[in-house]
Coordinates of C-alpha atoms and ligand atoms in Angstrom, one line a residue:
X1 CA -9.5 -21.0 7.7
X2 CA -10.2 -17.4 8.6
X3 CA -12.7 -15.5 6.5
X4 CA -14.5 -12.2 6.6
X5 CA -18.3 -12.6 6.3
X6 CA -20.2 -9.5 5.2
X7 CA -24.0 -9.2 4.8
X8 CA -24.9 -6.4 2.5
X9 CA -27.5 -3.7 3.0
X10 CA -26.3 -1.5 5.8
X11 CA -25.6 2.2 5.4
X12 CA -22.3 3.2 7.0
X13 CA -22.3 6.2 9.3
X14 CA -20.0 7.6 11.9
X15 CA -16.2 8.3 12.2
X16 CA -13.3 6.1 11.3
X17 CA -9.6 7.0 12.0
X18 CA -7.0 6.4 9.4
X19 CA -3.6 4.8 10.5
X20 CA -0.1 5.8 9.5
X21 CA 0.6 5.0 5.8
X22 CA 1.9 1.5 5.0
X23 CA 3.8 2.8 2.0
X24 CA 5.5 5.5 4.0
X25 CA 6.4 3.5 7.1
X26 CA 8.1 0.6 5.2
X27 CA 10.8 2.8 3.5
X28 CA 11.2 4.9 6.7
X29 CA 11.8 1.8 8.9
X30 CA 14.2 0.5 6.2
X31 CA 16.0 3.9 6.1
X32 CA 16.5 3.9 9.9
X33 CA 19.4 1.4 9.5
X34 CA 21.5 4.1 7.7
X35 CA 22.1 5.8 11.1
X36 CA 25.5 5.0 12.5
X37 CA 24.7 7.1 15.6
X38 CA 21.6 7.3 17.8
X39 CA 18.3 5.5 17.8
X40 CA 15.3 6.3 15.6
X41 CA 11.8 6.6 17.0
X42 CA 9.0 6.4 14.6
X43 CA 5.4 7.2 15.6
X44 CA 2.0 6.3 14.0
X45 CA 3.3 2.9 12.9
X46 CA 0.3 0.7 12.0
X47 CA 0.2 -2.8 13.3
X48 CA 0.3 -4.4 9.9
X49 CA 1.7 -7.8 8.8
X50 CA 4.1 -5.8 6.5
X51 CA 5.4 -3.8 9.4
X52 CA 6.2 -7.0 11.3
X53 CA 8.0 -8.3 8.3
X54 CA 10.2 -5.2 7.8
X55 CA 10.9 -5.3 11.6
X56 CA 12.0 -8.9 11.2
X57 CA 14.2 -8.1 8.3
X58 CA 16.0 -5.5 10.4
X59 CA 16.3 -7.8 13.4
X60 CA 17.7 -10.6 11.2
X61 CA 20.4 -8.2 10.3
X62 CA 21.2 -7.5 14.0
X63 CA 19.5 -4.1 14.3
X64 CA 17.6 -3.7 17.6
X65 CA 14.0 -3.1 16.9
X66 CA 11.2 -2.6 19.3
X67 CA 7.5 -2.1 18.5
X68 CA 5.0 -0.9 21.1
X69 CA 1.9 1.3 21.1
X70 CA 2.3 2.2 17.4
X71 CA 5.9 3.3 17.9
X72 CA 8.9 1.6 16.5
X73 CA 12.4 2.3 17.8
X74 CA 15.4 1.1 15.8
X75 CA 19.0 1.1 17.1
X76 CA 21.3 0.2 14.2
X77 CA 24.5 1.6 15.8
X78 CA 26.1 -1.9 16.1
X79 CA 27.6 -3.6 13.1
X80 CA 24.8 -5.0 10.8
X81 CA 24.7 -8.0 8.6
X82 CA 24.1 -6.9 5.0
X83 CA 21.8 -9.7 3.7
X84 CA 18.0 -10.0 3.7
X85 CA 16.9 -13.6 3.2
X86 CA 14.2 -14.8 0.7
X87 CA 11.8 -15.8 3.5
X88 CA 11.1 -12.1 4.1
X89 CA 11.4 -10.8 0.6
X90 CA 8.9 -13.5 -0.6
X91 CA 6.4 -12.2 2.0
X92 CA 6.9 -8.6 1.1
X93 CA 8.6 -7.0 -1.9
X94 CA 9.3 -3.8 0.0
X95 CA 12.2 -5.7 1.7
X96 CA 14.3 -4.7 -1.3
X97 CA 14.3 -1.2 0.3
X98 CA 17.1 -2.2 2.6
X99 CA 19.4 -2.3 -0.5
X100 CA 20.0 1.4 -0.7
X101 CA 20.7 2.0 3.0
X102 CA 23.0 -1.0 3.4
X103 CA 24.9 -0.2 0.2
X104 CA 25.3 3.5 1.3
X105 CA 26.5 2.6 4.8
X106 CA 28.4 -0.6 4.4
X107 CA 29.3 -0.7 0.7
X108 CA 27.5 -4.1 0.4
X109 CA 24.0 -5.5 0.3
X110 CA 22.6 -8.8 -0.8
X111 CA 18.9 -9.4 -1.0
X112 CA 16.8 -12.2 -2.6
X113 CA 15.1 -11.1 -5.8
X114 CA 11.4 -10.4 -5.1
X115 CA 10.1 -12.1 -8.3
X116 CA 6.6 -11.4 -9.8
X117 CA 3.4 -11.1 -7.9
X118 CA -0.4 -11.0 -8.5
X119 CA -0.4 -7.5 -9.9
X120 CA 2.5 -7.7 -12.3
X121 CA 6.1 -8.7 -12.9
X122 CA 7.6 -5.8 -10.9
X123 CA 11.3 -5.8 -11.8
X124 CA 13.8 -3.7 -9.8
X125 CA 16.0 -2.8 -12.8
X126 CA 15.6 0.9 -12.2
X127 CA 16.8 0.6 -8.6
X128 CA 19.9 -1.2 -9.8
X129 CA 20.5 1.2 -12.7
X130 CA 20.6 4.0 -10.1
X131 CA 23.1 2.1 -7.9
X132 CA 25.3 1.4 -10.9
X133 CA 25.3 5.1 -11.9
X134 CA 26.6 5.9 -8.4
X135 CA 29.5 3.4 -9.0
X136 CA 28.2 0.2 -7.5
X137 CA 28.8 -3.2 -9.0
X138 CA 25.6 -5.1 -9.4
X139 CA 25.5 -8.9 -9.6
X140 CA 22.3 -10.9 -10.2
X141 CA 22.4 -14.6 -9.8
X142 CA 21.0 -17.6 -8.0
X143 CA 17.9 -15.7 -7.1
X144 CA 19.8 -12.9 -5.4
X145 CA 20.9 -9.5 -6.2
X146 CA 24.2 -8.3 -4.7
X147 CA 25.4 -4.7 -4.9
X148 CA 28.8 -3.5 -3.7
X149 CA 31.2 -0.6 -3.9
X150 CA 34.8 0.1 -2.7
X151 CA 34.6 3.1 -0.5
X152 CA 31.7 5.6 -0.8
X153 CA 29.2 5.7 -3.6
X154 CA 29.7 8.7 -6.0
X155 CA 26.9 11.2 -6.5
X156 CA 25.4 10.9 -10.0
X157 CA 22.6 12.2 -12.3
X158 CA 20.0 9.5 -12.7
X159 CA 17.1 9.6 -15.1
X160 CA 14.3 7.1 -14.3
X161 CA 12.6 5.7 -17.4
X162 CA 9.4 5.7 -15.3
X163 CA 8.7 7.4 -12.0
X164 CA 9.1 4.3 -9.9
X165 CA 8.3 4.8 -6.2
X166 CA 10.6 2.1 -4.9
X167 CA 13.5 3.1 -7.2
X168 CA 13.2 6.7 -6.2
X169 CA 13.3 5.7 -2.5
X170 CA 16.2 3.3 -2.8
X171 CA 18.3 5.7 -4.9
X172 CA 17.5 8.6 -2.5
X173 CA 18.6 6.6 0.5
X174 CA 21.8 5.4 -1.2
X175 CA 22.6 9.0 -2.5
X176 CA 22.2 10.4 1.0
X177 CA 25.6 9.1 2.0
X178 CA 27.3 9.3 -1.4
X179 CA 30.3 11.5 -2.2
X180 CA 29.0 14.6 -3.9
X181 CA 25.6 15.6 -5.5
X182 CA 23.0 13.3 -7.0
X183 CA 20.0 14.3 -9.1
X184 CA 17.1 12.0 -9.7
X185 CA 15.1 13.1 -12.7
X186 CA 11.6 11.8 -13.5
X187 CA 11.4 10.9 -9.8
X188 CA 8.2 9.6 -8.3
X189 CA 6.2 12.4 -6.6
X190 CA 4.1 10.4 -4.2
X191 CA 3.5 11.8 -0.6
X192 CA 5.4 8.8 0.7
X193 CA 8.5 10.0 -1.1
X194 CA 8.2 13.3 0.7
X195 CA 7.8 11.6 4.0
X196 CA 10.9 9.6 3.5
X197 CA 12.9 12.7 2.4
X198 CA 11.7 14.5 5.5
X199 CA 12.8 11.6 7.7
X200 CA 16.3 11.4 6.0
X201 CA 16.7 15.2 6.3
X202 CA 16.0 14.9 10.1
X203 CA 18.7 12.3 10.2
X204 CA 21.1 14.8 8.8
X205 CA 20.7 14.3 5.0
X206 CA 20.5 17.1 2.5
X207 CA 17.7 16.4 0.1
X208 CA 15.6 19.0 -1.8
X209 CA 12.8 18.7 -4.3
X210 CA 11.1 15.6 -3.0
X211 CA 7.5 15.7 -4.2
X212 CA 8.6 17.1 -7.6
X213 CA 10.1 15.3 -10.6
X214 CA 13.7 16.4 -9.8
X215 CA 15.2 15.5 -6.4
X216 CA 18.6 16.8 -5.5
X217 CA 20.7 15.1 -2.9
X218 CA 24.0 16.4 -1.5
X219 CA 25.7 13.4 0.1
X220 CA 26.8 13.7 3.7
X221 CA 29.4 11.5 5.6
X222 CA 27.1 10.1 8.2
X223 CA 23.5 10.1 9.4
X224 CA 22.1 9.9 12.9
X225 CA 18.9 8.5 14.5
X226 CA 15.9 10.8 14.8
X227 CA 12.2 11.0 15.7
X228 CA 9.4 11.0 13.1
X229 CA 5.7 10.7 12.7
X230 CA 4.4 8.8 9.7
X231 CA 1.8 10.5 7.3
X232 CA -1.8 9.2 7.2
X233 CA -2.6 6.3 4.9
X234 CA -4.3 7.8 1.8
X235 CA -5.2 4.4 0.5
X236 CA -6.9 3.3 3.7
X237 CA -8.7 6.7 3.7
X238 CA -9.8 6.2 0.1
X239 CA -11.1 2.7 0.9
X240 CA -13.4 4.1 3.7
X241 CA -14.4 7.0 1.4
X242 CA -15.7 4.4 -1.1
X243 CA -17.4 2.5 1.7
X244 CA -19.4 5.6 2.7
X245 CA -20.2 6.4 -0.9
X246 CA -21.3 2.9 -2.0
X247 CA -23.6 2.5 1.0
X248 CA -25.1 6.0 0.7
X249 CA -23.8 6.8 4.2
X250 CA -22.1 9.7 5.9
X251 CA -18.7 9.0 7.3
X252 CA -16.0 11.3 8.7
X253 CA -12.6 9.9 7.8
X254 CA -10.4 11.3 10.5
X255 CA -6.8 12.1 9.7
X256 CA -7.4 11.9 5.9
X257 CA -5.1 14.4 4.2
X258 CA -7.1 15.9 1.3
X259 CA -4.0 17.2 -0.4
X260 CA -2.9 13.5 -0.9
X261 CA -6.1 12.4 -2.4
X262 CA -7.1 15.1 -4.9
X263 CA -7.4 12.7 -7.9
X264 CA -9.7 10.4 -5.9
X265 CA -11.8 13.2 -4.6
X266 CA -12.3 14.6 -8.0
X267 CA -13.4 11.2 -9.5
X268 CA -15.8 10.5 -6.6
X269 CA -17.3 14.0 -7.0
X270 CA -17.8 13.2 -10.7
X271 CA -19.8 10.2 -9.6
X272 CA -22.1 12.4 -7.4
X273 CA -20.4 11.8 -4.0
X274 CA -20.3 14.8 -1.7
X275 CA -16.9 15.3 -0.1
X276 CA -16.3 18.0 2.5
X277 CA -13.0 18.9 4.0
X278 CA -13.3 19.3 7.8
X279 CA -10.8 20.2 10.5
X280 CA -10.0 16.6 11.5
X281 CA -10.3 15.0 8.1
X282 CA -12.7 14.4 5.2
X283 CA -16.4 13.8 5.3
X284 CA -18.0 11.7 2.6
X285 CA -21.7 11.6 1.9
X286 CA -23.0 9.0 -0.5
X287 CA -25.7 10.0 -3.0
X288 CA -28.9 8.1 -3.6
X289 CA -27.6 7.0 -7.0
X290 CA -24.1 7.1 -8.4
X291 CA -23.1 8.2 -11.9
X292 CA -20.7 6.2 -14.1
X293 CA -17.3 7.7 -15.0
X294 CA -14.0 6.7 -16.5
X295 CA -10.6 6.6 -14.8
X296 CA -7.0 5.9 -15.7
X297 CA -4.4 5.0 -13.1
X298 CA -1.2 7.0 -13.2
X299 CA 1.8 7.9 -11.0
X300 CA 1.0 10.6 -8.4
X301 CA -0.6 13.1 -8.7
X302 CA -2.6 11.0 -11.1
X303 CA -5.2 8.4 -9.9
X304 CA -3.5 5.8 -7.6
X305 CA -3.4 2.2 -8.8
X306 CA -3.9 1.2 -5.2
X307 CA -7.5 2.6 -5.3
X308 CA -8.3 1.0 -8.7
X309 CA -10.1 -2.1 -7.4
X310 CA -12.1 -0.3 -4.8
X311 CA -13.3 2.2 -7.5
X312 CA -14.3 -0.8 -9.6
X313 CA -16.6 -1.8 -6.8
X314 CA -18.1 1.7 -6.7
X315 CA -18.6 1.7 -10.5
X316 CA -20.4 -1.6 -10.4
X317 CA -23.0 0.3 -8.4
X318 CA -23.1 3.4 -10.6
X319 CA -25.6 3.9 -13.4
X320 CA -24.1 3.6 -16.9
X321 CA -20.9 2.4 -18.4
X322 CA -17.6 3.2 -16.7
X323 CA -14.1 2.4 -18.1
X324 CA -11.1 1.8 -15.9
X325 CA -7.6 1.8 -17.5
X326 CA -4.7 0.5 -15.6
X327 CA -1.4 2.0 -16.8
X328 CA 0.9 1.4 -13.7
X329 CA 0.8 -2.4 -13.4
X330 CA 0.3 -4.7 -16.4
X331 CA -1.8 -7.3 -14.6
X332 CA -3.8 -5.7 -11.8
X333 CA -7.2 -7.1 -12.8
X334 CA -7.3 -10.3 -10.8
X335 CA -10.3 -9.1 -8.9
X336 CA -12.4 -8.9 -12.0
X337 CA -13.0 -12.7 -11.9
X338 CA -13.9 -12.5 -8.2
X339 CA -16.4 -9.6 -8.9
X340 CA -17.9 -11.7 -11.6
X341 CA -18.7 -14.4 -9.0
X342 CA -20.8 -11.6 -7.4
X343 CA -22.8 -11.1 -10.6
X344 CA -20.7 -8.2 -11.9
X345 CA -20.8 -7.4 -15.6
X346 CA -17.2 -6.7 -16.5
X347 CA -15.3 -6.9 -19.7
X348 CA -11.5 -6.8 -19.9
X349 CA -10.1 -5.2 -23.1
X350 CA -6.3 -5.0 -23.0
X351 CA -5.4 -2.7 -20.1
X352 CA -9.0 -1.5 -19.6
X353 CA -12.1 -2.9 -17.9
X354 CA -15.5 -1.9 -19.0
X355 CA -17.9 -1.8 -16.1
X356 CA -21.7 -2.0 -16.8
X357 CA -23.7 -0.7 -13.9
X358 CA -25.7 -0.7 -11.8
X359 CA -25.7 -4.3 -11.1
X360 CA -27.5 -6.3 -8.5
X361 CA -24.5 -7.6 -6.6
X362 CA -25.0 -11.0 -5.1
X363 CA -23.1 -12.5 -2.1
X364 CA -20.7 -15.2 -3.0
X365 CA -17.4 -16.8 -1.8
X366 CA -14.6 -14.7 -3.2
X367 CA -10.8 -14.6 -2.7
X368 CA -8.6 -11.6 -2.0
X369 CA -6.1 -11.8 -4.8
X370 CA -4.1 -8.9 -3.5
X371 CA -4.6 -6.5 -0.5
X372 CA -6.6 -3.8 -2.3
X373 CA -8.6 -6.4 -4.2
X374 CA -9.5 -7.9 -0.8
X375 CA -10.7 -4.5 0.4
X376 CA -12.7 -4.0 -2.8
X377 CA -14.5 -7.3 -2.4
X378 CA -15.5 -6.3 1.1
X379 CA -16.8 -3.0 -0.3
X380 CA -18.9 -4.9 -2.9
X381 CA -20.1 -7.2 -0.1
X382 CA -21.4 -4.2 1.8
X383 CA -24.1 -3.7 -0.9
X384 CA -24.5 -7.2 -2.2
X385 CA -27.7 -9.3 -1.6
X386 CA -27.0 -11.9 1.1
X387 CA -23.7 -13.0 2.5
X388 CA -20.2 -12.6 1.0
X389 CA -17.3 -14.7 2.3
X390 CA -13.9 -13.2 1.6
X391 CA -11.0 -15.6 1.9
X392 CA -7.1 -15.3 1.6
X393 CA -7.1 -12.7 4.4
X394 CA -3.3 -12.7 4.6
X395 CA -3.3 -10.2 1.7
X396 CA -5.7 -7.8 3.5
X397 CA -3.7 -8.1 6.7
X398 CA -0.6 -6.7 4.9
X399 CA -2.3 -3.3 4.5
X400 CA -5.3 -2.9 6.7
X401 CA -5.4 -2.8 10.5
X402 CA -8.7 -4.0 12.1
X403 CA -10.6 -3.6 8.9
X404 CA -13.5 -5.8 10.1
X405 CA -13.8 -3.9 13.4
X406 CA -13.6 -0.5 11.7
X407 CA -16.4 -1.4 9.2
X408 CA -18.5 -2.9 12.1
X409 CA -18.1 0.3 14.1
X410 CA -19.5 2.2 11.2
X411 CA -22.6 -0.1 11.2
X412 CA -21.6 -2.8 8.7
X413 CA -22.8 -6.3 9.3
X414 CA -19.4 -7.9 9.2
X415 CA -17.4 -10.5 11.1
X416 CA -14.0 -12.1 10.9
X417 CA -14.5 -15.8 11.7
X418 CA -12.6 -19.1 11.7
X419 CA -14.7 -21.6 9.7
X420 CA -14.2 -25.1 8.5
X421 CA -13.8 -25.4 4.7
X422 CA -17.4 -26.3 4.1
X423 CA -19.4 -25.1 1.2
X424 CA -20.7 -21.6 1.4
X425 CA -24.3 -20.7 0.8
X426 CA -24.6 -16.9 0.4
X427 CA -28.4 -16.9 0.7
X428 CA -28.7 -19.0 3.8
X429 CA -27.1 -17.2 6.7
X430 CA -28.0 -19.8 9.3
X431 CA -25.6 -22.3 7.7
X432 CA -22.8 -19.9 8.1
X433 CA -23.6 -19.2 11.7
X434 CA -23.8 -22.9 12.4
X435 CA -20.3 -23.4 10.9
X436 CA -18.9 -20.6 12.9
X437 CA -16.3 -21.8 15.3
X438 CA -14.6 -18.8 16.7
X439 CA -15.2 -15.1 16.4
X440 CA -12.0 -13.1 16.4
Ligands
LIG501 C1 5.5 -0.5 -0.6 C2 5.1 0.5 -1.6 O1 5.3 1.7 -1.5 N1 4.3 0.0 -2.6 C3 3.8 0.9 -3.6 C4 4.8 1.2 -4.7 O2 5.3 0.0 -5.2 P1 6.6 -0.1 -6.1 O3 7.6 0.9 -5.5 O4 7.0 -1.5 -6.3 O5 6.0 0.5 -7.4 P2 6.8 1.2 -8.6 O6 6.4 2.7 -8.6 O7 8.3 0.9 -8.5 O8 6.2 0.5 -9.9 C5 5.6 1.2 -10.9 C6 5.8 0.5 -12.2 O9 7.2 0.6 -12.6 C7 7.7 -0.7 -12.9 N2 9.1 -0.8 -12.4 C8 9.4 -0.4 -11.2 C9 10.7 -0.5 -10.7 C10 11.7 -1.0 -11.6 O10 12.9 -1.0 -11.3 N3 11.3 -1.3 -12.9 C11 10.0 -1.2 -13.3 O11 9.7 -1.6 -14.5 C12 6.8 -1.7 -12.1 O12 6.8 -3.0 -12.6 C13 5.4 -1.0 -12.2 O13 4.8 -1.4 -13.4 O14 4.3 2.1 -5.7 C14 3.2 1.5 -6.4 C15 2.8 2.4 -7.5 O15 2.2 3.5 -7.0 C16 2.0 1.1 -5.4 O16 1.1 0.4 -6.2 C17 2.5 0.3 -4.3 O17 1.5 0.1 -3.3
LIG502 C1 0.6 -3.0 -4.1 C2 0.7 -2.6 -2.9 O1 1.7 -2.8 -2.0 P1 3.1 -3.5 -2.3 O2 3.9 -2.7 -3.2 O3 3.7 -3.6 -0.9 O4 2.7 -4.9 -2.9 C3 -0.4 -1.8 -2.3 O5 -0.2 -1.2 -1.2 O6 -1.6 -1.7 -2.8

């Protein structure tokens, strides 16, 4: 079993470089299969488990995909299969993002239904509502969703009941090849939507308004391959910002794009953290003591749900009562139970968690319940007394490249190890070392 072992108490200092954004690269790679002419070359692609999964999805459909030195090339000019099997969708929900491109280009797509996950039920009804509005037939049965159309889709006006990121992306991709004009109202405004629209426009699409709540797409007859560089990962950046703050350190987060993280910057400043915009990124200087605050997750430009668990770790270390309210996902508090194993004082009340700080965090064995929860547990481990063992690393590997190495470079006492499943004693490090079989 692979674990991450962290020993608390080190201040983090130095520079860390942020990778390309997971949530931008997945839709961009999915979109590359719309091109009926020419290859796409995508730069700053992080070596994440999710990237390997989306590449496998495309390969399984006959696209030629190569990945080397953080660059992916996709040649989808040959005829593609229009089905994505459950084995991939089960691993990664973002596999549903091939629905829009396949439907647009081939008039057919069949993808396994993603089902629920640790953070909520996460239906795709809004994606399907958009396809139906453009004239597609939607059939859901036997664990699959199948969408089809005779001829081209027809441009339509689509109002999203909520600004879903995935629905906005899928509908935008489908509408790019539709006959006529589409308008997405109450669209998601995340920076990753803008990145996808920029990629599609370079492929020959005609999309305006991405990044606002109204996106207008004039359908074109075909799209071609292009070259694109993925935007920096604002959630990875935020995770390292919290690491600097919680350890009272001083870290330059290279490549971080401050415009993408305004809500986070403002909350961290409220807590007493110094944040300085520099030429190459964002510098974060942790204070001697942190102040409690409240936060509510919201669609962009509100506070991102993908930073909620990391901020919970920070609030555990702040003086006073903080309240976190999660409005994006109905069940994204699985990490609360894990934090409690580390001596955290947390109370769940409906969609809010009341955090009493500061708490003397204690090392313990804890499980990453989702990728951000896993990162948050490492953050808590950085300041906990003794050793913390984080398990279920497959979640963390979905969204973070070399997280252990990056923390270690900043001065953290952290290792990724393969250990037998023996009992874990957080206060007795020699037992851990004795059990250590292989250092990755
Ligand atoms: C790969 C990727 O980019 N993942 C991100 C994307 O996920 P994803 O695109 O799945 O998130 P959405 O914005 O679609 O989901 C937001 C909310 O809308 C609901 N909903 C969504 C679609 C739908 O058809 N019906 C429906 O009810 C969801 O259950 C959820 O409660 O945005 C989330 C919200 O910022 C982030 O946490 C994820 O990291
Ligand atoms: C929830 C996340 O991703 P996904 O939508 O891929 O599960 C995330 O990145 O925090």
